[in-house]
């Protein structure tokens, strides 16, 4: 989880991604299981029962959420060990709410820019991706944040789709994992007029291919109950949150067969979703860098970016901030995970609380 390329999952090991995502674990399968899966694919033995047995085996041998400990979530009788692991993890990734005073101390005198994932960060994760609505409270807080700081939504969703959820024209929107970026259509500060028009679409040439694969996947996945293919314009999402475990193999096989014909597309994994993207070197970290540059902060020592996200794809942005030595990354998670983020928040409720405190601090500081 250190960069975008490490998140790439080849078609041959897509079943590993499916199995790992069920327990939200890193893609580190047992070596013997991996060898068996690859041998299985090499000889083209596509027996469904064998694939399901491999998935069961991978679940049984899956590592815990953090590579640093083999105790977390080991079994129900190991509650104390589990809590010890969580406590240890929190020492390295403390709550952003608990550490708020220290965070704002480090922000003083700097230009704050906020970057926010959408699903699982601003809205709860839901079974139907078309119903991932923010609360009115979150929208109000987000509107207040945007009044004080340049604010961007960075998501795997189609830019138009996430805008239909957020409905705030003063924000920057980076959809399709940052491959479709557009600046505000409404000024954050009425006294300064409109912000400069901004549009970045580095994967434009892939649009016809993405549309073609979308139509094929719609047809091919009809046989898998609960599967949902979402067109995010510059990438595709195959959701299997509502797919019965018995059908994972069938879904994996369908997606793999389609992608075999499109070597310019790659497969990455999110939370209960398989993401199909162009092979260009562009991700949420690149989007963050582009937006900072567009705001005039490329080589600035006075900028303090805050990036909040919950997914594997957000790690690209967390790493950029760590490498820059500027700002902070905040992972939204209730459980220990390997991450480049410095701080954590448990859920969208805590995200709203953190953003609200940021607004109140800004108002009181009169900076």
Short mmCIF file of C-alpha atoms in Angstrom, two decimals:
data_model
loop_
_atom_site.label_atom_id
_atom_site.label_comp_id
_atom_site.label_asym_id
_atom_site.label_seq_id
_atom_site.Cartn_x
_atom_site.Cartn_y
_atom_site.Cartn_z
CA UNK A 1 0.00 0.00 0.00
CA UNK A 2 2.87 2.35 -0.64
CA UNK A 3 2.03 3.53 -4.14
CA UNK A 4 -0.42 3.27 -6.95
CA UNK A 5 1.47 0.58 -8.77
CA UNK A 6 1.51 -1.66 -5.71
CA UNK A 7 -2.26 -1.60 -5.78
CA UNK A 8 -2.40 -3.05 -9.29
CA UNK A 9 -3.87 -6.53 -9.42
CA UNK A 10 -3.24 -8.57 -12.53
CA UNK A 11 -6.12 -10.62 -13.93
CA UNK A 12 -4.32 -13.83 -12.86
CA UNK A 13 -4.59 -12.93 -9.20
CA UNK A 14 -7.95 -11.21 -9.15
CA UNK A 15 -9.41 -13.94 -6.96
CA UNK A 16 -6.85 -13.02 -4.32
CA UNK A 17 -8.22 -9.48 -4.36
CA UNK A 18 -11.75 -10.76 -3.95
CA UNK A 19 -10.87 -12.96 -1.01
CA UNK A 20 -8.69 -10.38 0.70
CA UNK A 21 -11.35 -7.69 0.46
CA UNK A 22 -13.85 -9.72 2.42
CA UNK A 23 -11.68 -9.32 5.50
CA UNK A 24 -10.28 -5.96 4.36
CA UNK A 25 -6.79 -7.39 4.43
CA UNK A 26 -3.73 -6.46 2.39
CA UNK A 27 -3.13 -8.60 -0.67
CA UNK A 28 -0.57 -10.95 0.92
CA UNK A 29 -1.90 -14.48 0.35
CA UNK A 30 -0.24 -17.61 1.59
CA UNK A 31 2.53 -18.48 -0.87
CA UNK A 32 1.28 -22.02 -1.32
CA UNK A 33 -2.22 -20.75 -2.04
CA UNK A 34 -0.87 -18.25 -4.55
CA UNK A 35 1.13 -20.97 -6.27
CA UNK A 36 -1.90 -23.22 -6.43
CA UNK A 37 -4.03 -20.43 -7.90
CA UNK A 38 -1.47 -19.52 -10.56
CA UNK A 39 -0.95 -23.19 -11.47
CA UNK A 40 -4.71 -23.55 -11.63
CA UNK A 41 -4.94 -20.63 -14.07
CA UNK A 42 -1.93 -21.75 -16.09
CA UNK A 43 -3.58 -25.05 -16.91
CA UNK A 44 -6.93 -23.33 -17.54
CA UNK A 45 -8.77 -25.49 -15.04
CA UNK A 46 -11.76 -23.26 -14.45
CA UNK A 47 -13.67 -25.58 -12.18
CA UNK A 48 -15.90 -23.44 -9.99
CA UNK A 49 -15.74 -25.72 -6.95
CA UNK A 50 -11.95 -25.66 -7.00
CA UNK A 51 -11.90 -21.86 -7.24
CA UNK A 52 -14.28 -21.67 -4.30
CA UNK A 53 -12.02 -24.02 -2.34
CA UNK A 54 -9.11 -21.72 -3.11
CA UNK A 55 -11.07 -18.72 -1.89
CA UNK A 56 -11.94 -20.57 1.33
CA UNK A 57 -8.28 -21.46 1.74
CA UNK A 58 -7.19 -17.89 1.21
CA UNK A 59 -9.68 -16.66 3.78
CA UNK A 60 -8.39 -19.17 6.30
CA UNK A 61 -4.76 -18.20 5.72
CA UNK A 62 -5.28 -14.46 5.25
CA UNK A 63 -3.02 -12.22 7.32
CA UNK A 64 -4.52 -9.74 9.74
CA UNK A 65 -5.22 -6.13 8.85
CA UNK A 66 -1.78 -5.04 9.96
CA UNK A 67 1.36 -6.78 8.84
CA UNK A 68 3.05 -5.82 12.09
CA UNK A 69 0.92 -8.12 14.20
CA UNK A 70 -0.50 -11.60 13.86
CA UNK A 71 -2.74 -11.22 16.88
CA UNK A 72 -5.49 -8.86 15.70
CA UNK A 73 -8.77 -10.53 14.85
CA UNK A 74 -7.20 -13.97 15.39
CA UNK A 75 -10.25 -15.41 17.11
CA UNK A 76 -13.05 -14.47 19.46
CA UNK A 77 -11.14 -15.77 22.46
CA UNK A 78 -8.25 -13.39 21.88
CA UNK A 79 -10.05 -10.16 22.75
CA UNK A 80 -7.27 -8.87 24.98
CA UNK A 81 -4.62 -9.49 22.33
CA UNK A 82 -6.86 -7.79 19.78
CA UNK A 83 -7.19 -4.73 22.01
CA UNK A 84 -3.43 -4.67 22.58
CA UNK A 85 -2.91 -4.61 18.82
CA UNK A 86 -5.40 -1.76 18.40
CA UNK A 87 -3.74 0.20 21.21
CA UNK A 88 -0.32 -0.35 19.67
CA UNK A 89 -1.56 0.77 16.26
CA UNK A 90 -3.16 3.88 17.76
CA UNK A 91 0.21 4.92 19.19
CA UNK A 92 1.45 5.35 15.63
CA UNK A 93 -1.85 6.55 14.16
CA UNK A 94 -3.65 8.49 16.94
CA UNK A 95 -7.11 9.98 16.68
CA UNK A 96 -7.12 13.31 14.84
CA UNK A 97 -9.79 14.48 17.28
CA UNK A 98 -7.67 13.66 20.31
CA UNK A 99 -4.63 15.30 18.71
CA UNK A 100 -6.51 18.30 17.33
CA UNK A 101 -4.66 20.90 19.41
CA UNK A 102 -1.30 19.62 18.22
CA UNK A 103 -2.49 19.53 14.62
CA UNK A 104 -3.69 23.14 14.65
CA UNK A 105 -0.45 24.21 16.38
CA UNK A 106 1.44 22.83 13.38
CA UNK A 107 -0.95 24.60 10.98
CA UNK A 108 -0.48 28.11 12.36
CA UNK A 109 0.72 30.58 9.77
CA UNK A 110 0.24 28.12 6.91
CA UNK A 111 -2.21 27.96 4.00
CA UNK A 112 -4.58 25.06 4.60
CA UNK A 113 -5.97 23.01 1.72
CA UNK A 114 -8.42 20.17 2.39
CA UNK A 115 -8.77 17.02 0.28
CA UNK A 116 -11.61 14.60 1.01
CA UNK A 117 -12.58 11.19 -0.30
CA UNK A 118 -16.34 10.69 -0.61
CA UNK A 119 -17.59 7.14 0.05
CA UNK A 120 -16.76 6.04 3.58
CA UNK A 121 -15.40 9.48 4.43
CA UNK A 122 -18.13 12.06 3.82
CA UNK A 123 -20.88 9.46 3.44
CA UNK A 124 -21.30 6.02 4.99
CA UNK A 125 -20.56 2.91 2.97
CA UNK A 126 -23.90 1.54 1.75
CA UNK A 127 -25.00 -1.54 -0.19
CA UNK A 128 -26.34 0.53 -3.10
CA UNK A 129 -23.69 3.00 -4.37
CA UNK A 130 -26.45 5.14 -5.87
CA UNK A 131 -27.73 5.86 -2.35
CA UNK A 132 -24.48 7.03 -0.72
CA UNK A 133 -25.91 10.31 0.50
CA UNK A 134 -24.24 12.77 2.87
CA UNK A 135 -26.13 14.00 5.89
CA UNK A 136 -27.39 17.58 5.89
CA UNK A 137 -25.05 18.23 8.80
CA UNK A 138 -22.05 17.05 6.77
CA UNK A 139 -23.02 19.19 3.80
CA UNK A 140 -23.33 22.25 6.01
CA UNK A 141 -19.93 21.63 7.56
CA UNK A 142 -18.40 21.01 4.14
CA UNK A 143 -19.82 24.30 2.90
CA UNK A 144 -18.27 26.09 5.87
CA UNK A 145 -14.89 24.40 5.30
CA UNK A 146 -14.92 25.56 1.67
CA UNK A 147 -15.54 29.15 2.80
CA UNK A 148 -12.24 29.15 4.67
CA UNK A 149 -9.99 26.78 2.72
CA UNK A 150 -9.64 25.52 -0.86
CA UNK A 151 -11.42 22.17 -0.72
CA UNK A 152 -11.39 19.24 -3.13
CA UNK A 153 -13.37 16.00 -3.32
CA UNK A 154 -11.05 13.24 -4.59
CA UNK A 155 -12.97 10.08 -5.44
CA UNK A 156 -13.12 7.02 -7.63
CA UNK A 157 -16.63 8.06 -8.58
CA UNK A 158 -17.58 9.79 -11.80
CA UNK A 159 -17.12 13.52 -11.23
CA UNK A 160 -20.70 14.33 -12.25
CA UNK A 161 -22.04 11.61 -9.96
CA UNK A 162 -20.23 12.83 -6.87
CA UNK A 163 -21.25 16.41 -7.65
CA UNK A 164 -24.88 15.26 -7.67
CA UNK A 165 -24.31 14.03 -4.11
CA UNK A 166 -22.38 17.03 -2.79
CA UNK A 167 -24.01 19.86 -4.77
CA UNK A 168 -21.49 22.53 -3.77
CA UNK A 169 -20.18 24.54 -6.73
CA UNK A 170 -17.36 26.19 -4.75
CA UNK A 171 -15.41 22.92 -4.42
CA UNK A 172 -12.82 21.28 -6.64
CA UNK A 173 -13.88 17.85 -7.88
CA UNK A 174 -11.42 15.10 -8.86
CA UNK A 175 -13.40 12.12 -10.09
CA UNK A 176 -12.32 8.77 -11.55
CA UNK A 177 -9.44 8.50 -9.05
CA UNK A 178 -8.21 11.94 -10.07
CA UNK A 179 -8.41 11.39 -13.83
CA UNK A 180 -11.19 13.96 -14.22
CA UNK A 181 -10.51 17.22 -12.36
CA UNK A 182 -12.56 20.38 -12.52
CA UNK A 183 -12.25 23.58 -10.53
CA UNK A 184 -15.02 25.53 -8.79
CA UNK A 185 -17.80 27.01 -10.88
CA UNK A 186 -18.62 29.36 -8.01
CA UNK A 187 -16.13 31.56 -6.17
CA UNK A 188 -15.35 30.67 -2.56
CA UNK A 189 -14.99 34.39 -1.85
CA UNK A 190 -17.59 36.66 -3.54
CA UNK A 191 -15.21 39.62 -3.20
CA UNK A 192 -12.57 37.97 -5.38
CA UNK A 193 -14.72 37.04 -8.33
CA UNK A 194 -14.65 33.63 -10.01
CA UNK A 195 -11.75 31.25 -9.55
CA UNK A 196 -9.72 30.46 -12.64
CA UNK A 197 -11.33 27.75 -14.77
CA UNK A 198 -9.57 24.42 -14.24
CA UNK A 199 -9.92 21.17 -16.12
CA UNK A 200 -7.59 18.17 -16.23
CA UNK A 201 -8.42 14.88 -17.98
CA UNK A 202 -5.19 12.92 -18.53
CA UNK A 203 -6.99 9.75 -19.64
CA UNK A 204 -9.25 11.25 -22.31
CA UNK A 205 -7.99 8.95 -25.07
CA UNK A 206 -9.24 5.94 -23.09
CA UNK A 207 -12.88 7.06 -23.07
CA UNK A 208 -14.00 4.96 -26.08
CA UNK A 209 -12.31 1.87 -24.64
CA UNK A 210 -13.82 2.40 -21.18
CA UNK A 211 -17.29 2.78 -22.67
CA UNK A 212 -16.80 -0.36 -24.76
CA UNK A 213 -15.68 -2.45 -21.77
CA UNK A 214 -18.54 -1.05 -19.67
CA UNK A 215 -21.12 -2.34 -22.15
CA UNK A 216 -19.41 -5.74 -22.32
CA UNK A 217 -19.23 -6.07 -18.52
CA UNK A 218 -22.88 -5.10 -18.15
CA UNK A 219 -23.79 -8.01 -20.38
CA UNK A 220 -21.27 -10.49 -18.95
CA UNK A 221 -22.14 -9.88 -15.30
CA UNK A 222 -25.90 -10.24 -15.74
CA UNK A 223 -25.53 -13.86 -14.70
CA UNK A 224 -24.15 -12.87 -11.28
CA UNK A 225 -26.93 -11.77 -8.89
CA UNK A 226 -26.06 -8.65 -6.92
CA UNK A 227 -23.17 -7.59 -9.14
CA UNK A 228 -23.25 -3.95 -10.19
CA UNK A 229 -21.07 -2.32 -12.83
CA UNK A 230 -20.68 1.44 -12.43
CA UNK A 231 -19.37 3.68 -15.19
CA UNK A 232 -17.17 6.35 -13.59
CA UNK A 233 -16.29 7.84 -16.98
CA UNK A 234 -12.52 7.29 -16.91
CA UNK A 235 -12.70 4.04 -14.90
CA UNK A 236 -15.19 1.31 -14.10
CA UNK A 237 -16.25 -0.20 -10.79
CA UNK A 238 -17.53 -3.75 -10.39
CA UNK A 239 -19.29 -3.83 -7.02
CA UNK A 240 -19.65 -7.21 -5.31
CA UNK A 241 -20.82 -6.08 -1.86
CA UNK A 242 -24.23 -7.60 -2.59
CA UNK A 243 -22.93 -10.71 -4.38
CA UNK A 244 -23.27 -14.05 -2.60
CA UNK A 245 -19.91 -15.56 -1.78
CA UNK A 246 -20.77 -18.58 -3.90
CA UNK A 247 -20.86 -16.33 -6.96
CA UNK A 248 -17.52 -14.60 -6.51
CA UNK A 249 -15.76 -17.13 -8.70
CA UNK A 250 -18.22 -16.61 -11.54
CA UNK A 251 -17.90 -12.84 -11.30
CA UNK A 252 -14.11 -12.99 -11.14
CA UNK A 253 -14.01 -15.25 -14.18
CA UNK A 254 -16.23 -12.94 -16.20
CA UNK A 255 -14.16 -9.84 -15.40
CA UNK A 256 -10.88 -11.65 -16.01
CA UNK A 257 -11.96 -12.93 -19.41
CA UNK A 258 -13.02 -9.45 -20.50
CA UNK A 259 -9.81 -7.75 -19.32
CA UNK A 260 -7.64 -10.33 -21.08
CA UNK A 261 -8.68 -8.61 -24.31
CA UNK A 262 -7.74 -5.12 -23.04
CA UNK A 263 -4.08 -5.01 -21.94
CA UNK A 264 -4.21 -1.20 -21.66
CA UNK A 265 -6.57 -1.52 -18.71
CA UNK A 266 -5.57 -2.65 -15.23
CA UNK A 267 -7.39 -3.93 -12.18
CA UNK A 268 -7.13 -2.48 -8.70
CA UNK A 269 -9.08 -3.24 -5.55
CA UNK A 270 -11.16 -1.12 -3.19
CA UNK A 271 -13.67 -1.92 -0.46
CA UNK A 272 -15.87 -4.69 -1.89
CA UNK A 273 -15.24 -3.34 -5.37
CA UNK A 274 -12.96 -4.11 -8.29
CA UNK A 275 -11.73 -1.02 -10.13
CA UNK A 276 -10.80 -1.08 -13.82
CA UNK A 277 -8.59 1.80 -14.91
CA UNK A 278 -6.31 2.89 -17.76
CA UNK A 279 -2.65 1.95 -17.32
CA UNK A 280 -1.47 5.58 -17.16
CA UNK A 281 0.55 6.63 -14.13
CA UNK A 282 -2.14 8.72 -12.51
CA UNK A 283 -3.84 8.28 -9.16
CA UNK A 284 -5.17 10.26 -6.20
CA UNK A 285 -1.63 11.24 -5.23
CA UNK A 286 -1.01 12.70 -8.68
CA UNK A 287 -4.34 14.53 -8.44
CA UNK A 288 -3.33 16.02 -5.08
CA UNK A 289 -0.03 17.23 -6.56
CA UNK A 290 -1.79 18.70 -9.59
CA UNK A 291 -4.27 20.61 -7.45
CA UNK A 292 -1.57 21.98 -5.15
CA UNK A 293 0.36 23.13 -8.22
CA UNK A 294 -2.78 24.70 -9.70
CA UNK A 295 -3.29 26.61 -6.45
CA UNK A 296 0.28 27.90 -6.61
CA UNK A 297 1.66 25.72 -3.82
CA UNK A 298 3.95 23.41 -5.83
CA UNK A 299 7.16 24.61 -4.13
CA UNK A 300 5.62 26.41 -1.19
CA UNK A 301 6.79 25.85 2.37
CA UNK A 302 3.71 27.61 3.71
CA UNK A 303 1.05 25.12 2.62
CA UNK A 304 -0.57 22.57 4.94
CA UNK A 305 -2.62 19.99 2.98
CA UNK A 306 -5.06 17.80 4.90
CA UNK A 307 -6.16 14.64 3.13
CA UNK A 308 -8.89 12.45 4.64
CA UNK A 309 -9.82 9.10 3.11
CA UNK A 310 -10.76 5.53 3.97
CA UNK A 311 -9.74 3.42 1.00
CA UNK A 312 -6.66 1.67 -0.36
CA UNK A 313 -6.58 4.17 -3.25
CA UNK A 314 -6.17 7.05 -0.77
CA UNK A 315 -2.78 5.66 0.24
CA UNK A 316 -1.28 7.22 -2.90
CA UNK A 317 -2.21 10.65 -1.56
CA UNK A 318 -1.06 9.84 1.97
CA UNK A 319 2.35 8.86 0.62
CA UNK A 320 2.67 12.10 -1.38
CA UNK A 321 2.12 14.13 1.79
CA UNK A 322 4.57 12.01 3.76
CA UNK A 323 7.20 12.40 1.04
CA UNK A 324 6.61 16.16 0.86
CA UNK A 325 6.92 16.43 4.62
CA UNK A 326 3.90 18.72 4.58
CA UNK A 327 0.40 18.47 5.99
CA UNK A 328 -1.24 15.32 7.29
CA UNK A 329 -3.04 12.25 6.03
CA UNK A 330 -6.00 10.98 8.06
CA UNK A 331 -7.27 7.43 7.55
CA UNK A 332 -10.94 6.75 8.25
CA UNK A 333 -11.08 3.28 9.82
CA UNK A 334 -12.34 1.51 12.91
CA UNK A 335 -9.72 -1.23 12.66
CA UNK A 336 -5.91 -1.33 12.33
CA UNK A 337 -4.66 -1.19 8.75
CA UNK A 338 -1.31 -0.60 7.13
CA UNK A 339 -1.30 3.06 6.15
CA UNK A 340 0.88 6.03 5.26
CA UNK A 341 -1.56 8.30 7.11
CA UNK A 342 -0.45 9.98 10.33
CA UNK A 343 -3.81 10.11 12.07
CA UNK A 344 -7.14 8.30 12.13
CA UNK A 345 -10.85 8.95 12.47
CA UNK A 346 -13.37 6.16 12.99
CA UNK A 347 -16.16 7.07 10.59
CA UNK A 348 -17.91 9.92 8.72
CA UNK A 349 -19.41 11.13 12.01
CA UNK A 350 -15.92 11.77 13.37
CA UNK A 351 -14.87 13.29 10.04
CA UNK A 352 -17.68 15.83 10.39
CA UNK A 353 -16.63 16.57 13.96
CA UNK A 354 -13.02 17.13 12.90
CA UNK A 355 -14.00 19.42 10.02
CA UNK A 356 -16.38 21.35 12.28
CA UNK A 357 -13.63 21.91 14.84
CA UNK A 358 -11.38 23.09 12.02
CA UNK A 359 -13.99 25.67 11.01
CA UNK A 360 -14.41 26.85 14.60
CA UNK A 361 -10.65 27.11 15.08
CA UNK A 362 -10.33 29.18 11.91
CA UNK A 363 -13.09 31.53 12.97
CA UNK A 364 -11.66 32.01 16.43
CA UNK A 365 -8.07 32.47 15.25
CA UNK A 366 -9.01 35.21 12.73
CA UNK A 367 -6.11 34.19 10.54
#
